[in-house]
PDB file of C-alpha atoms in Angstrom:
ATOM      1  CA  UNK A   1      10.441 -73.148 -58.559  1.00  0.00           C
ATOM      2  CA  UNK A   2      11.098 -75.123 -55.406  1.00  0.00           C
ATOM      3  CA  UNK A   3      13.790 -74.249 -52.892  1.00  0.00           C
ATOM      4  CA  UNK A   4      14.983 -75.974 -49.750  1.00  0.00           C
ATOM      5  CA  UNK A   5      15.913 -73.332 -47.186  1.00  0.00           C
ATOM      6  CA  UNK A   6      17.750 -74.253 -44.008  1.00  0.00           C
ATOM      7  CA  UNK A   7      17.408 -71.522 -41.381  1.00  0.00           C
ATOM      8  CA  UNK A   8      19.445 -71.302 -38.183  1.00  0.00           C
ATOM      9  CA  UNK A   9      18.419 -68.605 -35.729  1.00  0.00           C
ATOM     10  CA  UNK A  10      20.874 -66.974 -33.308  1.00  0.00           C
ATOM     11  CA  UNK A  11      19.238 -64.218 -31.277  1.00  0.00           C
ATOM     12  CA  UNK A  12      21.894 -62.278 -29.378  1.00  0.00           C
ATOM     13  CA  UNK A  13      21.953 -62.739 -25.615  1.00  0.00           C
ATOM     14  CA  UNK A  14      20.907 -59.609 -23.801  1.00  0.00           C
ATOM     15  CA  UNK A  15      18.350 -58.509 -26.372  1.00  0.00           C
ATOM     16  CA  UNK A  16      15.244 -57.118 -24.654  1.00  0.00           C
ATOM     17  CA  UNK A  17      12.974 -60.127 -23.868  1.00  0.00           C
ATOM     18  CA  UNK A  18       9.833 -58.178 -24.792  1.00  0.00           C
ATOM     19  CA  UNK A  19      11.358 -57.293 -28.163  1.00  0.00           C
ATOM     20  CA  UNK A  20      12.318 -60.939 -28.738  1.00  0.00           C
ATOM     21  CA  UNK A  21       8.788 -62.093 -27.858  1.00  0.00           C
ATOM     22  CA  UNK A  22       7.345 -59.583 -30.347  1.00  0.00           C
ATOM     23  CA  UNK A  23       9.757 -60.710 -33.073  1.00  0.00           C
ATOM     24  CA  UNK A  24       8.806 -64.358 -32.513  1.00  0.00           C
ATOM     25  CA  UNK A  25       5.087 -63.571 -32.590  1.00  0.00           C
ATOM     26  CA  UNK A  26       5.500 -61.520 -35.776  1.00  0.00           C
ATOM     27  CA  UNK A  27       7.594 -64.322 -37.316  1.00  0.00           C
ATOM     28  CA  UNK A  28       4.822 -66.843 -36.623  1.00  0.00           C
ATOM     29  CA  UNK A  29       2.201 -64.604 -38.240  1.00  0.00           C
ATOM     30  CA  UNK A  30       4.394 -64.035 -41.324  1.00  0.00           C
ATOM     31  CA  UNK A  31       5.274 -67.734 -41.690  1.00  0.00           C
ATOM     32  CA  UNK A  32       1.647 -68.815 -41.413  1.00  0.00           C
ATOM     33  CA  UNK A  33       0.592 -66.149 -43.897  1.00  0.00           C
ATOM     34  CA  UNK A  34       3.146 -67.394 -46.440  1.00  0.00           C
ATOM     35  CA  UNK A  35       1.978 -70.969 -45.857  1.00  0.00           C
ATOM     36  CA  UNK A  36      -1.643 -70.005 -46.478  1.00  0.00           C
ATOM     37  CA  UNK A  37      -0.564 -68.279 -49.708  1.00  0.00           C
ATOM     38  CA  UNK A  38       1.113 -71.505 -50.853  1.00  0.00           C
ATOM     39  CA  UNK A  39       4.627 -70.067 -51.002  1.00  0.00           C
ATOM     40  CA  UNK A  40       5.974 -71.750 -47.846  1.00  0.00           C
ATOM     41  CA  UNK A  41       4.910 -75.334 -48.585  1.00  0.00           C
ATOM     42  CA  UNK A  42       6.804 -77.231 -45.860  1.00  0.00           C
ATOM     43  CA  UNK A  43       8.136 -76.134 -42.470  1.00  0.00           C
ATOM     44  CA  UNK A  44      10.054 -78.633 -40.341  1.00  0.00           C
ATOM     45  CA  UNK A  45      11.759 -78.026 -37.010  1.00  0.00           C
ATOM     46  CA  UNK A  46      15.281 -79.382 -36.611  1.00  0.00           C
ATOM     47  CA  UNK A  47      15.220 -81.307 -33.341  1.00  0.00           C
ATOM     48  CA  UNK A  48      17.571 -79.967 -30.696  1.00  0.00           C
ATOM     49  CA  UNK A  49      18.342 -76.675 -32.471  1.00  0.00           C
ATOM     50  CA  UNK A  50      16.700 -73.310 -33.009  1.00  0.00           C
ATOM     51  CA  UNK A  51      16.486 -74.095 -36.709  1.00  0.00           C
ATOM     52  CA  UNK A  52      14.166 -75.269 -39.438  1.00  0.00           C
ATOM     53  CA  UNK A  53      14.212 -76.816 -42.868  1.00  0.00           C
ATOM     54  CA  UNK A  54      11.619 -75.391 -45.201  1.00  0.00           C
ATOM     55  CA  UNK A  55      10.474 -75.748 -48.790  1.00  0.00           C
ATOM     56  CA  UNK A  56       9.333 -72.676 -50.703  1.00  0.00           C
ATOM     57  CA  UNK A  57       7.488 -72.606 -54.016  1.00  0.00           C
ATOM     58  CA  UNK A  58       8.098 -69.257 -55.716  1.00  0.00           C
ATOM     59  CA  UNK A  59       8.642 -67.919 -59.224  1.00  0.00           C
ATOM     60  CA  UNK A  60      12.284 -66.844 -58.970  1.00  0.00           C
ATOM     61  CA  UNK A  61      15.443 -66.456 -56.909  1.00  0.00           C
ATOM     62  CA  UNK A  62      14.599 -62.786 -56.472  1.00  0.00           C
ATOM     63  CA  UNK A  63      11.116 -63.544 -55.149  1.00  0.00           C
ATOM     64  CA  UNK A  64      12.571 -65.992 -52.631  1.00  0.00           C
ATOM     65  CA  UNK A  65      15.109 -63.402 -51.488  1.00  0.00           C
ATOM     66  CA  UNK A  66      12.382 -60.778 -51.131  1.00  0.00           C
ATOM     67  CA  UNK A  67      10.249 -63.161 -49.040  1.00  0.00           C
ATOM     68  CA  UNK A  68      13.097 -64.283 -46.795  1.00  0.00           C
ATOM     69  CA  UNK A  69      14.224 -60.722 -46.147  1.00  0.00           C
ATOM     70  CA  UNK A  70      10.741 -59.841 -44.837  1.00  0.00           C
ATOM     71  CA  UNK A  71      10.928 -62.393 -42.029  1.00  0.00           C
ATOM     72  CA  UNK A  72      11.106 -60.578 -38.684  1.00  0.00           C
ATOM     73  CA  UNK A  73      13.933 -62.853 -37.480  1.00  0.00           C
ATOM     74  CA  UNK A  74      15.880 -62.465 -40.757  1.00  0.00           C
ATOM     75  CA  UNK A  75      18.625 -60.306 -39.149  1.00  0.00           C
ATOM     76  CA  UNK A  76      19.391 -63.176 -36.759  1.00  0.00           C
ATOM     77  CA  UNK A  77      19.342 -66.012 -39.304  1.00  0.00           C
ATOM     78  CA  UNK A  78      21.980 -67.898 -41.190  1.00  0.00           C
ATOM     79  CA  UNK A  79      20.403 -69.509 -44.253  1.00  0.00           C
ATOM     80  CA  UNK A  80      21.422 -72.066 -46.804  1.00  0.00           C
ATOM     81  CA  UNK A  81      19.311 -72.090 -49.978  1.00  0.00           C
ATOM     82  CA  UNK A  82      19.247 -75.060 -52.359  1.00  0.00           C
ATOM     83  CA  UNK A  83      17.231 -74.968 -55.597  1.00  0.00           C
ATOM     84  CA  UNK A  84      15.333 -78.234 -56.099  1.00  0.00           C
ATOM     85  CA  UNK A  85      14.592 -80.167 -59.286  1.00  0.00           C
ATOM     86  CA  UNK A  86      12.385 -83.174 -59.975  1.00  0.00           C
ATOM     87  CA  UNK A  87      14.103 -86.523 -59.466  1.00  0.00           C
ATOM     88  CA  UNK A  88      13.612 -89.062 -62.273  1.00  0.00           C
ATOM     89  CA  UNK A  89      12.952 -91.870 -59.756  1.00  0.00           C
ATOM     90  CA  UNK A  90      10.275 -89.981 -57.808  1.00  0.00           C
ATOM     91  CA  UNK A  91       6.838 -91.630 -57.897  1.00  0.00           C
ATOM     92  CA  UNK A  92       4.930 -88.332 -57.742  1.00  0.00           C
TER      93      UNK A  92
END
């Protein structure tokens, strides 16, 4: 199943900079791992914001939730999840 996930990140001001740097590094490792596994199939930055639009390919809503909740920056994210379906006019 494909899902479009819009993620906005809002790290609180005043959080320890070393802790923030570690979270960001861990987030990068986790995101790249999920991409290599084929679950995080697209990752696009939203220009001008600390946000991304991503496409995940997973078996279920529960699997997507489990994956998203393991992201190190999850506590600081607002997400909007949209299940995707094939469009009848799509060439591929």
